[in-house]
Amino acid sequence: MTKENLVTERTLVLVKPDGVQRGLIGQIIARIEAKGYSIEKLELLNATPEQLAAHYEEHEGKPFYQPLVDFMSEGPLVAMVATGNGVIPGFRSLAGTTDPTTAAPGTIRGDLARDWGANVQKNLVHGSDSAESAAREIAIWFPEN
Ligand code: RTP
Ligand code: MG
């Protein structure tokens, strides 16, 4: 089977409000495209409480949950569907580890983000962590499909 015949994966990427506010949308998209992934859908929007509750349901009850939802409501974010073989782990790798303080140089978080917020890590991007998460999250942010 050639690479071209493999089923194309989709992942949900968010540029979080800190990334939009800091003017980093273009740099983040450029890194995704430079890696060879494609942007299939893209929208700048203000997240609704319902979208954030659904998106972060796995974190409900954790100490950083409410600060996280508040941070994600601070301003507009960019929701994207990125596609390409291996894009789910591939984008997580491009993003770097959750804490930007220790995220590796060369990653989005390692290069472009710095420290912890008071109660939550302002780490610029979100990427789905599995095929199941991607399908669930794409339906939250692009419900028309
Ligand atoms: P993401 O879901 O945003 O792609 O990031 P992730 O998988 O690396 O991190 P996850 O554990 O799913 O946490 C979701 C987001 O919550 C914030 N967070 N803050 N202790 C903290 O301050 C803390 N822990 C998590 C981050 O914004 C993280 O990306
Ligand atoms: Mg996560």
Short mmCIF file of C-alpha atoms and ligand atoms in Angstrom, two decimals:
data_model
loop_
_atom_site.label_atom_id
_atom_site.label_comp_id
_atom_site.label_asym_id
_atom_site.label_seq_id
_atom_site.Cartn_x
_atom_site.Cartn_y
_atom_site.Cartn_z
CA MET A 1 0.00 0.00 0.00
CA THR A 2 1.41 3.37 -0.90
CA LYS A 3 1.30 6.25 1.52
CA GLU A 4 -1.30 7.96 -0.67
CA ASN A 5 -3.68 5.03 -0.20
CA LEU A 6 -3.71 5.28 3.59
CA VAL A 7 -6.85 6.65 5.18
CA THR A 8 -6.31 10.32 5.96
CA GLU A 9 -6.55 11.19 9.65
CA ARG A 10 -8.25 14.29 11.01
CA THR A 11 -7.49 16.14 14.22
CA LEU A 12 -9.08 19.08 15.98
CA VAL A 13 -6.67 21.92 16.60
CA LEU A 14 -7.52 25.00 18.64
CA VAL A 15 -5.44 28.16 18.75
CA LYS A 16 -6.40 29.16 22.26
CA PRO A 17 -7.25 32.79 23.18
CA ASP A 18 -3.65 33.51 24.25
CA GLY A 19 -2.44 32.56 20.75
CA VAL A 20 -5.03 34.76 19.03
CA GLN A 21 -4.38 37.65 21.41
CA ARG A 22 -0.61 37.42 20.85
CA GLY A 23 -0.95 37.39 17.06
CA LEU A 24 0.39 33.86 16.62
CA ILE A 25 -2.35 32.35 14.43
CA GLY A 26 -0.23 32.65 11.29
CA GLN A 27 2.91 31.15 12.83
CA ILE A 28 0.97 28.21 14.22
CA ILE A 29 -0.76 27.50 10.91
CA ALA A 30 2.57 27.85 9.10
CA ARG A 31 4.10 25.13 11.30
CA ILE A 32 1.17 22.80 10.62
CA GLU A 33 1.43 23.35 6.86
CA ALA A 34 5.22 23.18 6.82
CA LYS A 35 5.02 19.73 8.39
CA GLY A 36 2.88 18.66 5.40
CA TYR A 37 -0.58 18.64 6.97
CA SER A 38 -3.56 20.40 5.38
CA ILE A 39 -6.17 22.67 6.89
CA GLU A 40 -9.58 21.32 5.97
CA LYS A 41 -11.75 23.66 8.05
CA LEU A 42 -11.00 26.83 9.98
CA GLU A 43 -13.10 29.28 11.96
CA LEU A 44 -12.45 32.19 14.34
CA LEU A 45 -15.13 32.10 17.02
CA ASN A 46 -16.05 32.83 20.59
CA ALA A 47 -16.52 29.52 22.40
CA THR A 48 -19.88 29.01 24.06
CA PRO A 49 -20.12 27.63 27.63
CA GLU A 50 -21.74 24.52 26.14
CA GLN A 51 -18.86 23.95 23.71
CA LEU A 52 -16.27 24.30 26.47
CA ALA A 53 -18.17 22.02 28.86
CA ALA A 54 -18.35 19.35 26.15
CA HIS A 55 -14.76 19.82 24.98
CA TYR A 56 -13.29 19.61 28.48
CA GLU A 57 -15.71 17.09 30.04
CA GLU A 58 -12.79 14.75 30.86
CA HIS A 59 -11.33 17.47 33.13
CA GLU A 60 -14.54 18.33 35.03
CA GLY A 61 -13.88 18.34 38.78
CA LYS A 62 -10.12 18.90 38.46
CA PRO A 63 -8.68 22.00 40.19
CA PHE A 64 -7.74 23.64 36.89
CA TYR A 65 -11.15 23.05 35.25
CA GLN A 66 -12.86 26.37 36.06
CA PRO A 67 -9.72 28.48 35.43
CA LEU A 68 -9.34 26.62 32.13
CA VAL A 69 -12.91 27.32 31.04
CA ASP A 70 -12.52 30.98 32.10
CA PHE A 71 -9.26 31.29 30.14
CA MET A 72 -10.85 29.72 27.06
CA SER A 73 -13.66 32.30 27.32
CA GLU A 74 -11.32 35.33 27.49
CA GLY A 75 -11.50 36.04 23.76
CA PRO A 76 -11.85 34.49 20.35
CA LEU A 77 -10.12 31.24 19.46
CA VAL A 78 -9.43 29.53 16.16
CA ALA A 79 -10.83 26.04 15.60
CA MET A 80 -9.33 23.99 12.78
CA VAL A 81 -9.53 20.53 11.34
CA ALA A 82 -6.07 19.46 10.19
CA THR A 83 -5.62 16.39 8.04
CA GLY A 84 -2.80 14.13 6.99
CA ASN A 85 -1.43 10.71 7.73
CA GLY A 86 -0.40 10.55 11.37
CA VAL A 87 -1.72 14.05 12.09
CA ILE A 88 -3.13 13.17 15.54
CA PRO A 89 0.18 12.23 17.20
CA GLY A 90 2.04 14.43 14.71
CA PHE A 91 0.33 17.61 15.80
CA ARG A 92 0.74 16.68 19.50
CA SER A 93 4.43 16.35 18.75
CA LEU A 94 4.52 19.74 17.01
CA ALA A 95 2.70 21.30 19.98
CA GLY A 96 5.07 19.97 22.63
CA THR A 97 4.29 18.96 26.19
CA THR A 98 1.53 20.66 28.20
CA ASP A 99 3.73 22.86 30.37
CA PRO A 100 5.43 25.44 28.14
CA THR A 101 8.22 25.94 30.66
CA THR A 102 9.62 22.53 29.85
CA ALA A 103 8.22 21.95 26.35
CA ALA A 104 11.10 21.20 23.99
CA PRO A 105 12.57 23.97 21.84
CA GLY A 106 11.35 23.45 18.29
CA THR A 107 7.78 22.87 19.42
CA ILE A 108 5.00 25.45 19.34
CA ARG A 109 4.78 25.58 23.13
CA GLY A 110 8.53 25.33 23.61
CA ASP A 111 9.31 28.14 21.18
CA LEU A 112 6.36 30.48 21.60
CA ALA A 113 4.94 30.06 25.10
CA ARG A 114 6.66 30.78 28.37
CA ASP A 115 5.20 30.06 31.75
CA TRP A 116 2.19 29.04 33.73
CA GLY A 117 -0.75 31.31 34.24
CA ALA A 118 -1.93 31.70 37.82
CA ASN A 119 -4.06 28.54 37.75
CA VAL A 120 -3.85 27.21 34.25
CA GLN A 121 -1.28 26.66 31.58
CA LYS A 122 -1.67 29.19 28.79
CA ASN A 123 -0.09 26.99 26.18
CA LEU A 124 -1.39 28.38 22.89
CA VAL A 125 -2.85 25.28 21.27
CA HIS A 126 -4.98 22.21 21.75
CA GLY A 127 -4.70 19.01 19.73
CA SER A 128 -6.87 15.90 19.96
CA ASP A 129 -5.17 13.02 21.78
CA SER A 130 -6.79 10.05 19.95
CA ALA A 131 -9.00 9.21 16.98
CA GLU A 132 -11.98 8.94 19.34
CA SER A 133 -11.25 12.37 20.85
CA ALA A 134 -10.81 13.87 17.38
CA ALA A 135 -14.19 12.63 16.15
CA ARG A 136 -15.90 13.83 19.34
CA GLU A 137 -14.17 17.23 19.33
CA ILE A 138 -14.67 17.92 15.60
CA ALA A 139 -18.42 17.41 16.16
CA ILE A 140 -18.35 20.01 18.98
CA TRP A 141 -16.60 22.74 16.99
CA PHE A 142 -17.97 21.96 13.50
CA PRO A 143 -21.46 20.66 14.30
CA GLU A 144 -22.77 21.18 10.77
CA ASN A 145 -20.83 18.12 9.62
P1 RTP B 1 -4.67 20.07 25.19
O1 RTP B 1 -5.78 19.14 25.67
O2 RTP B 1 -5.03 21.53 25.36
O3 RTP B 1 -4.18 19.72 23.82
O4 RTP B 1 -3.42 19.89 26.16
P2 RTP B 1 -2.89 18.59 26.86
O5 RTP B 1 -3.59 17.37 26.34
O6 RTP B 1 -1.41 18.68 26.79
O7 RTP B 1 -3.33 18.85 28.36
P3 RTP B 1 -4.59 18.32 29.18
O8 RTP B 1 -4.10 17.49 30.31
O9 RTP B 1 -5.63 17.73 28.28
O10 RTP B 1 -5.13 19.67 29.82
C1 RTP B 1 -5.93 20.53 29.04
C2 RTP B 1 -5.46 21.95 29.21
O11 RTP B 1 -5.73 22.39 30.52
C3 RTP B 1 -4.72 23.30 30.93
N1 RTP B 1 -4.06 22.78 32.13
N2 RTP B 1 -3.61 23.53 33.08
N3 RTP B 1 -2.29 22.35 36.21
C4 RTP B 1 -2.53 23.23 35.26
O12 RTP B 1 -2.32 24.40 35.40
C5 RTP B 1 -3.11 22.74 34.01
N4 RTP B 1 -3.24 21.48 33.64
C6 RTP B 1 -3.86 21.51 32.45
C7 RTP B 1 -3.77 23.46 29.78
O13 RTP B 1 -4.19 24.56 28.99
C8 RTP B 1 -3.96 22.15 29.03
O14 RTP B 1 -3.56 22.28 27.70
MG MG B 2 -5.73 17.16 26.31
#
